[in-house]
XYZ file of C-alpha atoms in Angstrom:
530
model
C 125.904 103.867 103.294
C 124.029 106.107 105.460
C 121.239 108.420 105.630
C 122.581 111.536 104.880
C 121.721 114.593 102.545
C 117.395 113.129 100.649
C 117.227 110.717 103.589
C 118.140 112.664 106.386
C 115.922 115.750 105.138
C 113.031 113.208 104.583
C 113.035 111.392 107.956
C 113.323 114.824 109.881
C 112.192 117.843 107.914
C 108.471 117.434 108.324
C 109.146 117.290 112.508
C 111.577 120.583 112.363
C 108.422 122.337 110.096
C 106.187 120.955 112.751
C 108.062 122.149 115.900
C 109.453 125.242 114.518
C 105.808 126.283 112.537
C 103.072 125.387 114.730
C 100.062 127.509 114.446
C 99.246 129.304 117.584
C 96.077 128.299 120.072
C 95.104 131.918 119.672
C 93.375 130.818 116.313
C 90.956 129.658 118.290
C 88.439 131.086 120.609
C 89.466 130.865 124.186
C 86.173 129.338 125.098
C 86.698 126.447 122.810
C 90.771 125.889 123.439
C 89.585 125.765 126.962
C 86.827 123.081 126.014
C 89.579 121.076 124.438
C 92.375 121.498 127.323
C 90.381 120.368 129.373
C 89.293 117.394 127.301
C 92.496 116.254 126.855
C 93.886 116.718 130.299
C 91.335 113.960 131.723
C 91.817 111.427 128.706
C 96.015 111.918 129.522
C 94.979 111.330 133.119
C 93.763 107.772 132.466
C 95.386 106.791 130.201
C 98.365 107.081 132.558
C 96.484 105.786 135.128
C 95.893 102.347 133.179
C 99.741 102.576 132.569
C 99.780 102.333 129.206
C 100.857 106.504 128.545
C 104.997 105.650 128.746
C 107.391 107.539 127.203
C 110.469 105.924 127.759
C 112.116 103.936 125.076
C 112.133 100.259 125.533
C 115.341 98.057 125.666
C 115.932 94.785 126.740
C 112.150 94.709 128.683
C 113.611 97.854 130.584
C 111.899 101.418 130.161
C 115.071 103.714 129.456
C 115.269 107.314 129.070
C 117.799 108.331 126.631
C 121.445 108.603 127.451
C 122.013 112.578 126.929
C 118.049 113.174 128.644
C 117.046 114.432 125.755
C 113.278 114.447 125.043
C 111.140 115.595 122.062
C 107.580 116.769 122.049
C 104.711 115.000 121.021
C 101.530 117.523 119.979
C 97.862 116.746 119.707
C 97.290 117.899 115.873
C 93.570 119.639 116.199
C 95.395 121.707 119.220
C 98.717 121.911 118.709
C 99.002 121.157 122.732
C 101.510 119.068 123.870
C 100.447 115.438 124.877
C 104.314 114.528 126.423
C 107.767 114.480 126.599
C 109.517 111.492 125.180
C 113.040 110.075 125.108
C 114.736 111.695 122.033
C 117.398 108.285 121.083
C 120.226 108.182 118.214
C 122.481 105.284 117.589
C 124.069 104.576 121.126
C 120.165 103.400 122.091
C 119.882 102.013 119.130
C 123.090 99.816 119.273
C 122.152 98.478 122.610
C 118.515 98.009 121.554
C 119.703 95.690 118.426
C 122.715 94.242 121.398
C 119.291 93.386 122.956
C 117.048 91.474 120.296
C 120.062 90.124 119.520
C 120.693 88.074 122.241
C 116.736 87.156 122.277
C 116.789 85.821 119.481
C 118.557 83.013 120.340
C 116.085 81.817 122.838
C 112.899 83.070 121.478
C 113.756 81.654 117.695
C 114.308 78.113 119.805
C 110.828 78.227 121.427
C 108.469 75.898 119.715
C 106.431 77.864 117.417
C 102.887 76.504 119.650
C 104.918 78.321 122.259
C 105.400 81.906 120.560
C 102.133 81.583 119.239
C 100.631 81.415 122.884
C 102.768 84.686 123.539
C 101.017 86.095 120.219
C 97.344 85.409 121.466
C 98.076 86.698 125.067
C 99.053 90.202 123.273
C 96.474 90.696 120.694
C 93.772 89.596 124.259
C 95.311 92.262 125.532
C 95.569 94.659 122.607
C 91.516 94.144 122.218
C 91.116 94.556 126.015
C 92.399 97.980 126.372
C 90.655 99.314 122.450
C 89.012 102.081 124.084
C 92.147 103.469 125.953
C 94.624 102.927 122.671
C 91.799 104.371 120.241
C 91.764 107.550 122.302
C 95.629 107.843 122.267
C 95.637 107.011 118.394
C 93.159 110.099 118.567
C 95.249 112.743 120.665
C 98.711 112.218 119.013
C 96.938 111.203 115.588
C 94.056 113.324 114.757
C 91.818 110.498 113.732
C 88.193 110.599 114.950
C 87.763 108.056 117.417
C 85.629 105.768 115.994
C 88.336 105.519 113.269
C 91.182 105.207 115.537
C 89.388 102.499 117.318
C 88.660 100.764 114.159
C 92.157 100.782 113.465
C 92.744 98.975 116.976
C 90.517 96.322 115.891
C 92.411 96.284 112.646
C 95.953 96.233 113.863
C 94.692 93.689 116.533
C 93.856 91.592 114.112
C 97.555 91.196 112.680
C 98.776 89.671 115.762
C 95.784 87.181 116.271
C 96.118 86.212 112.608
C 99.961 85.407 113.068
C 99.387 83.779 116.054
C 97.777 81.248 114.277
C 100.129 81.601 111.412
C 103.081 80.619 113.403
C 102.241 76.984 113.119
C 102.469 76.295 109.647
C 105.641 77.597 108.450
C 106.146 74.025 106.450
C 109.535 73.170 104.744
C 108.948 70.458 101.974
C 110.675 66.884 100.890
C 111.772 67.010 97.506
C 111.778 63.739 95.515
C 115.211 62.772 95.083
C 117.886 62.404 92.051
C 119.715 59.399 93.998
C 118.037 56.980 95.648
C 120.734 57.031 98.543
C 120.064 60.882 99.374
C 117.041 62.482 100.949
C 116.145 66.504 100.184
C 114.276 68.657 102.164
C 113.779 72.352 102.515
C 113.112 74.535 106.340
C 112.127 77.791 106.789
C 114.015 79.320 109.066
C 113.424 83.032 110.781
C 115.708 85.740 109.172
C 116.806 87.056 112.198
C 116.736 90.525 114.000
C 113.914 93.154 111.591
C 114.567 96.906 112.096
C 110.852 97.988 112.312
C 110.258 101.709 110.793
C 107.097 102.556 110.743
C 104.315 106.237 109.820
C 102.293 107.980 111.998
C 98.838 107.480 109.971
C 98.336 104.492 111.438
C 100.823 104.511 114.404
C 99.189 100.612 115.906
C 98.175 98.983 112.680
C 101.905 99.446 111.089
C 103.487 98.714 113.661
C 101.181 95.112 114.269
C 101.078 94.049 110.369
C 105.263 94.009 110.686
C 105.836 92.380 114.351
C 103.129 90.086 114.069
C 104.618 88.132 111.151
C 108.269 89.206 112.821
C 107.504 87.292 115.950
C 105.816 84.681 114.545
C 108.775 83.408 112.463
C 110.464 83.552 115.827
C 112.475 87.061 114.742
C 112.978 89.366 117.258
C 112.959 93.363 116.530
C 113.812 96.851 116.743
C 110.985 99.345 116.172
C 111.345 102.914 115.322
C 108.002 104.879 115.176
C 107.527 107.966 113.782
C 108.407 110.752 116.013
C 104.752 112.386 116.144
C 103.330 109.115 116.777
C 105.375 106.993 119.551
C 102.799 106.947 122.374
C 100.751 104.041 120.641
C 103.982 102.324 119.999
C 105.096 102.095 123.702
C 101.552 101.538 124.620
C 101.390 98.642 122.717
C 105.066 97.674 123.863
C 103.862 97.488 127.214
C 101.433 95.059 126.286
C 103.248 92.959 124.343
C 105.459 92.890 127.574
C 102.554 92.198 130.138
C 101.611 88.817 127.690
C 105.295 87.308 128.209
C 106.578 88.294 125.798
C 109.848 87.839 126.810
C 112.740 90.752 127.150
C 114.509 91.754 124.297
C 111.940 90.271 121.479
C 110.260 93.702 121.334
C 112.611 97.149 121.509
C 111.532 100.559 120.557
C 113.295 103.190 120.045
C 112.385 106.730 118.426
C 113.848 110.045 118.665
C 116.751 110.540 116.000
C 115.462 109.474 113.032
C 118.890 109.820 110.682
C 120.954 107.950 113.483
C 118.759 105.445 114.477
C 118.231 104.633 110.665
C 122.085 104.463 110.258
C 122.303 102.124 113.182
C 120.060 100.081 111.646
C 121.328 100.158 108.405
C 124.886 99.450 109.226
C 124.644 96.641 111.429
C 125.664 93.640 110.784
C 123.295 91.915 112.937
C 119.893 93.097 112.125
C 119.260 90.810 108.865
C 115.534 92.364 107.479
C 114.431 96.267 107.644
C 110.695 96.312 106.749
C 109.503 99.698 106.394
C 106.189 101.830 105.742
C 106.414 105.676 104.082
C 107.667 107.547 101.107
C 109.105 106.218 97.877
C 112.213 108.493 98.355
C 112.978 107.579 101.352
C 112.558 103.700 100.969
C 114.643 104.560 98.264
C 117.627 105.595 100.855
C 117.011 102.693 103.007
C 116.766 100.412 99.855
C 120.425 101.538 99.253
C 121.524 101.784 102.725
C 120.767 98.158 103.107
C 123.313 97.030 100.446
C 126.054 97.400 102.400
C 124.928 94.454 104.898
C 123.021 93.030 102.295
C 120.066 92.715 104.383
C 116.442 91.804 103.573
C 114.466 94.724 102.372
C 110.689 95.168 102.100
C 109.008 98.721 101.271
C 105.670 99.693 101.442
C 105.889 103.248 99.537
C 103.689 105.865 98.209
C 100.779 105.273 95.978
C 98.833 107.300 93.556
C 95.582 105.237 93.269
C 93.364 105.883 90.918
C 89.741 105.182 91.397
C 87.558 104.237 88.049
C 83.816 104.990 88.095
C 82.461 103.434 84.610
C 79.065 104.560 83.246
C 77.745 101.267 84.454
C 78.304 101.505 88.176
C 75.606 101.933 90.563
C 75.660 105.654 91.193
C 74.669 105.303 94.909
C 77.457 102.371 95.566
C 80.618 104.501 93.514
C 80.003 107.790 95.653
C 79.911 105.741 98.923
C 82.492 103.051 97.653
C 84.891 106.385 96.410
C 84.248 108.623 99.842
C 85.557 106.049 101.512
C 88.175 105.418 99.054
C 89.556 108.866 99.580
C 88.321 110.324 102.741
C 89.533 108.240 105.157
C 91.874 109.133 107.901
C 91.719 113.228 105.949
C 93.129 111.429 102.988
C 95.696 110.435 105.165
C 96.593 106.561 104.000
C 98.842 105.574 100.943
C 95.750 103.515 99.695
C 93.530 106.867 98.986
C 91.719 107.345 95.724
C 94.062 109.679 94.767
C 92.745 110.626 91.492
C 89.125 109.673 90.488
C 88.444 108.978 86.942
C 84.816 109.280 85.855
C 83.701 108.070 82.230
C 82.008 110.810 80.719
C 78.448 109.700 80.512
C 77.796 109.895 84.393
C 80.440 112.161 85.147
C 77.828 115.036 85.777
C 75.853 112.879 87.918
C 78.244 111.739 89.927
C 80.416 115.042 90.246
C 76.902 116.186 91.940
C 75.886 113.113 94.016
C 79.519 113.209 95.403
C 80.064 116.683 96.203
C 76.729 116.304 98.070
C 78.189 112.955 100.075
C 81.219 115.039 100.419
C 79.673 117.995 101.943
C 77.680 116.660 104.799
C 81.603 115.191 106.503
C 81.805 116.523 109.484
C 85.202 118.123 110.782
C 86.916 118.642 114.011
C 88.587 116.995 116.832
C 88.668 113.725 116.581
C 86.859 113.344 120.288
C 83.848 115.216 118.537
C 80.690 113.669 118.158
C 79.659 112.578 114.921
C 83.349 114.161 113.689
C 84.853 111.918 110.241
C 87.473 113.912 109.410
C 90.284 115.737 111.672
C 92.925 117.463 111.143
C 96.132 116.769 108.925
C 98.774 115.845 110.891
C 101.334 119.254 110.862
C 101.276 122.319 109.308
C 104.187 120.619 106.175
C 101.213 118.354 105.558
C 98.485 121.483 105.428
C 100.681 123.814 102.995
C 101.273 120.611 100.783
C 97.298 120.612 100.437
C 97.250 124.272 99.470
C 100.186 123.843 96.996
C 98.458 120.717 95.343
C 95.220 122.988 95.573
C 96.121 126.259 93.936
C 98.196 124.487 91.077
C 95.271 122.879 90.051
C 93.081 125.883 90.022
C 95.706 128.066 88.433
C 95.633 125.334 85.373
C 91.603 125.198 85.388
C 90.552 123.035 87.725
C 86.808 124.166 89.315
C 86.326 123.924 93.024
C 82.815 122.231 93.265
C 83.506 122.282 97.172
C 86.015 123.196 99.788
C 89.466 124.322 98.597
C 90.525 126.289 101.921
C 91.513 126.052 105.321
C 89.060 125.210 107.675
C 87.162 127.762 110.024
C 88.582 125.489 113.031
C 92.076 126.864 112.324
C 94.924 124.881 113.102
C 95.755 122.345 110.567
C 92.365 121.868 109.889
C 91.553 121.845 105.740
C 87.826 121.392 104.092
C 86.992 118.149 102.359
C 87.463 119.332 99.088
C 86.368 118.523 95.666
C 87.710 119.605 92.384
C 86.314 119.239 88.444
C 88.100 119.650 84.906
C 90.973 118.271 86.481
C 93.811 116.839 83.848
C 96.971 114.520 83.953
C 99.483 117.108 84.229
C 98.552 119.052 87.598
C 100.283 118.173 90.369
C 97.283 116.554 92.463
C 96.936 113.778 89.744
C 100.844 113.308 89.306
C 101.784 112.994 92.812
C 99.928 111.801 96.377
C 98.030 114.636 98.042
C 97.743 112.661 100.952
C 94.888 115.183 102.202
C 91.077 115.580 102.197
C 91.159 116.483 98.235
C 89.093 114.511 95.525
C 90.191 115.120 92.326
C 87.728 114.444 89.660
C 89.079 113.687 86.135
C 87.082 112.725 82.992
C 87.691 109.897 80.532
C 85.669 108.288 77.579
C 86.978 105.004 77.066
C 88.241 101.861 78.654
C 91.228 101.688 77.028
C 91.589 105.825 77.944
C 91.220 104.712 81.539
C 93.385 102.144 81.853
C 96.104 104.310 80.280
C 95.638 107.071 82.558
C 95.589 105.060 86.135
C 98.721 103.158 84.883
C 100.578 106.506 83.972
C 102.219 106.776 87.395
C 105.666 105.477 88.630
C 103.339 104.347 91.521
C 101.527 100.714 91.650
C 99.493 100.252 94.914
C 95.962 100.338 95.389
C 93.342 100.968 92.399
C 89.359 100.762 92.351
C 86.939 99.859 89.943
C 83.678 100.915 90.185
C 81.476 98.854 86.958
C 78.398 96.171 87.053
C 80.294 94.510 84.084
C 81.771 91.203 85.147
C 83.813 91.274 81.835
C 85.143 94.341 82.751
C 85.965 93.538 86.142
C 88.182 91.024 84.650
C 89.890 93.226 82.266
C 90.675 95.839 84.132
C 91.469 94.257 86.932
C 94.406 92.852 84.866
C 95.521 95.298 83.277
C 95.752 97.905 85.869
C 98.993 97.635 87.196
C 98.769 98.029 90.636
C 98.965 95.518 93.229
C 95.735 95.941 95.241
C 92.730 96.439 93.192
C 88.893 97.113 95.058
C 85.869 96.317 92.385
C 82.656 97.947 93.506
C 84.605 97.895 97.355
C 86.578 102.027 98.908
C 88.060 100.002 101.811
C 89.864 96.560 100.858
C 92.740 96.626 103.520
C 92.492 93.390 105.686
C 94.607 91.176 107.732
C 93.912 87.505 105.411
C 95.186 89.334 101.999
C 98.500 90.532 101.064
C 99.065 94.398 101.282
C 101.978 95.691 98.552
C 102.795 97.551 95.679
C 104.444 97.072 92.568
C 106.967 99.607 90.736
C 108.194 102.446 92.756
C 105.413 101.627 95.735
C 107.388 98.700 97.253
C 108.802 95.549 97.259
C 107.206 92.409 99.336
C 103.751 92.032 100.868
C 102.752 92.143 104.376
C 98.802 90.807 105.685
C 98.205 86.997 105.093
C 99.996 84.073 104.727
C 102.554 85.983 102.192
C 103.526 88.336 104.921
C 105.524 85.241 106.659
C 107.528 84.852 103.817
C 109.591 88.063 104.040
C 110.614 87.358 107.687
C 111.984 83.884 106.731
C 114.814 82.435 105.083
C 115.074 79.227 102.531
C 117.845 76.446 103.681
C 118.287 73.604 101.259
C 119.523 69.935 103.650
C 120.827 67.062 100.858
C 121.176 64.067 103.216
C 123.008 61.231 102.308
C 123.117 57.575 103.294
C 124.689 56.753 106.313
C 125.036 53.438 105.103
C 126.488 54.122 102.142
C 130.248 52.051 101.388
């Protein structure tokens, strides 16, 4: 099967809205485009003085351009300038890239796993090394302020030190035997080549949590980034190539996204596509993948809802939910996307918030004291105002925000709405923007009903100083991440996945080896045996 008709229009049709829509720089002042021009212009200069600003794809440890010289441009969000040119690849690069992990695999699958791990710890030195520089790239093709996007260095970083260690204790297991002239025992052995695909909201941090485990197992793979966010990709390509890494282990390609996903789909030798975005189109891939058969795991969209009982400490649910919802501009599949307050401190905290809320601070993310950027195109901005005026038009109050920003470009103000109910479209679907929709319930049971009324099943929160209720709810919310009194639970020692439509698999922790290996079953008779 391949990506044609949802799929293609999926993968692509927020980059042709992007290209083709782009706000102009005359919505700002010329003073202040200067200011950022300039700005830019000397963090592009070093980072391609450290080396690590490439924009070649990467095949077979060789920096390629792609075969027609096509290239595709990759803007800086809060300016809409461009940041580079990068190779624009299809299949024929992706072919040769999965030609090339391939072959790798046979050697670096052999290597003893004290030897790949070695190769693991030499890349995540070097990942932590070069923060700074990666944090402000994560910034300029991102949006992120950059004390976020070098958080989320730190973060991704500390995928490939965790599998690093991880690599030694993929354990197989005797099993006590039915004869007494046989022996059974069970290995783990790596999957094989992983097709890699992977969002731009946290262009390092996806990309780590999947190739970490990948390598670790001793797969080799193929990554496709998304096509606003490849620079932090091949930055951290060349890294993983400057610790040894050896050729081949490690290919990106981006450019193409319907033929490089067919590539990957139809061959017969990549055996695992892992893969971070929206439900519909991990829905594509989930039935592109059956004609190979391959290993699928999905890490899809959420529609979290965050619970504030009458309970909770007031001071730690507005800090624990601004967190919850605000970070990245309400960029992340893990944002509070709803926020269900029982009706006894709704009033208190609707105020308390809004005031938390109001004193973000927005604009580029190289801004001082800036927490919120921009979103990341202008698709992603008029899907805000949609979600926005729907609400209003069925009664929703603004309490703050609820327009584009005065900084122009794709810029929106943290927003936060009241008398919201189950049927608008910000509490059936995922914003993914700066929006907090408040909703009101009066019971337990009425809140439990209302976060699990969603197709979606990732993250939830529970704000409550009731240990019963912690328990309770916990278990009956049917999601498969769940923060009590805690906005931001995302770490590398846990497992990260959703149930329902927002995935299949887990990646983070221990669990996150599991999908890059496969179970072999050895009976083993006596030798001796007459």
């Amino acid at each position: 099967m391949t990506l044609s008709g949802v799929a293609r229009v999926a993968f692509v049709g927020s980059r042709r809205i992007f290209a083709s829509h782009l706000p102009s720089m005359q919505s700002y002042t010329p003073a202040f485009s200067r200011q950022m021009s300039v700005g830019m212009k000397s963090v592009t200069d070093r980072l391609r003085d450290s080396g690590l600003l490439r924009t070649q794809g990467l095949i077979g440890g060789k920096w390629i351009d792609a075969y027609d010289g096509k290239t595709l441009e990759v803007h800086n969000p809060a300016t809409g300038e461009v940041i580079a040119n990068v190779s624009c690849m299809g299949g024929k690069e992706t072919k040769d890239a999965i030609s090339s992990a391939f072959d790798a695999f046979n050697s670096w699958s052999k290597l003893t796993a004290a030897e790949r791990s070695k190769g693991l710890r030499k890349w995540y030195d070097l990942l932590m090394a070069h923060k700074e520089e990666l944090g402000q790239l994560i910034t300029l093709e991102q949006g992120k302020p950059l004390k976020e996007a070098v958080g989320e260095v730190d973060y991704g970083a500390k995928f490939i030190e965790f599998y690093a260690e991880e690599a030694k204790r993929v354990y197989g297991e005797i099993i006590p035997a039915t004869l007494p002239d046989r022996r059974l025992f069970v290995l783990k052995q790596p999957v094989g080549v992983a097709g890699a695909i992977t969002p731009w909201n946290f262009p390092l941090a996806m990309i780590t949590r999947k190739v970490g485990p990948a390598l670790a197992c001793g797969c080799t793979v193929v990554v496709k980034p998304s096509e606003f966010t490849p620079l932090t990709a091949l930055a951290a390509a060349e890294l993983a190539l400057q610790a040894g890494i050896p050729p081949g282990v490690v290919n990106v390609v981006m450019g193409n996204a319907p033929d490089i996903g067919d590539a990957l789909l139809t061959s017969p030798q990549v055996r695992k596509i892992t893969f971070t975005g929206s439900t519909a189109v991990g829905k594509k891939l989930m039935a592109g993948a059956a004609g190979t058969v391959k290993k699928v795991s999905l890490e899809l969209g959420g529609n979290a809802p965050c619970i504030v009982f009458d309970d909770a400490d007031l001071n730690v649910a507005v800090n624990g939910a601004l967190a919850a919802k605000f970070r990245n501009s309400g960029q992340t599949c893990v944002c509070a996307n709803r926020v269900l307050v029982q009706e006894g401190i709704y009033e208190k905290f609707a105020d308390a918030f809004s005031k938390a809320v109001k004193n973000l601070k927005v604009g580029d993310g190289f801004g001082e004291g800036v927490v919120q950027g921009p979103l990341i195109n202008k698709a992603a901005l008029e899907k805000v105002e949609t979600f926005v005026e729907d609400a209003v038009s069925k009664g929703a109050k603004v309490l703050l925000g609820g327009r584009r920003h005065s900084l122009g470009m794709t810029f929106y103000e943290p927003t936060v709405l009241s008398n919201v109910k189950s049927e608008m479209l910000v509490s059936r679907e995922e914003v993914f923007g700066p929006v907090a929709p408040l909703l009101c319930f009066k019971t337990e049971e009425e809140a439990i009903h209302m976060a699990n009324d969603t197709n979606a099943g990732l993250a939830a929160y529970i704000f409550t100083n009731n240990l019963q209720r912690t328990w309770r709810v916990s278990e009956a919310l049917e999601y498969g991440l769940v923060g009590v009194n805690e906005g931001l639970i995302s770490t590398e020692v846990a497992p990260f996945g959703g149930v329902k439509q927002s995935g299949l698999g887990r990646e983070g922790s221990k669990y996150g080896m599991d999908e890059f290996l496969e179970i072999k079953y050895v009976c083993l008779g006596d030798m001796n045996r007459k």
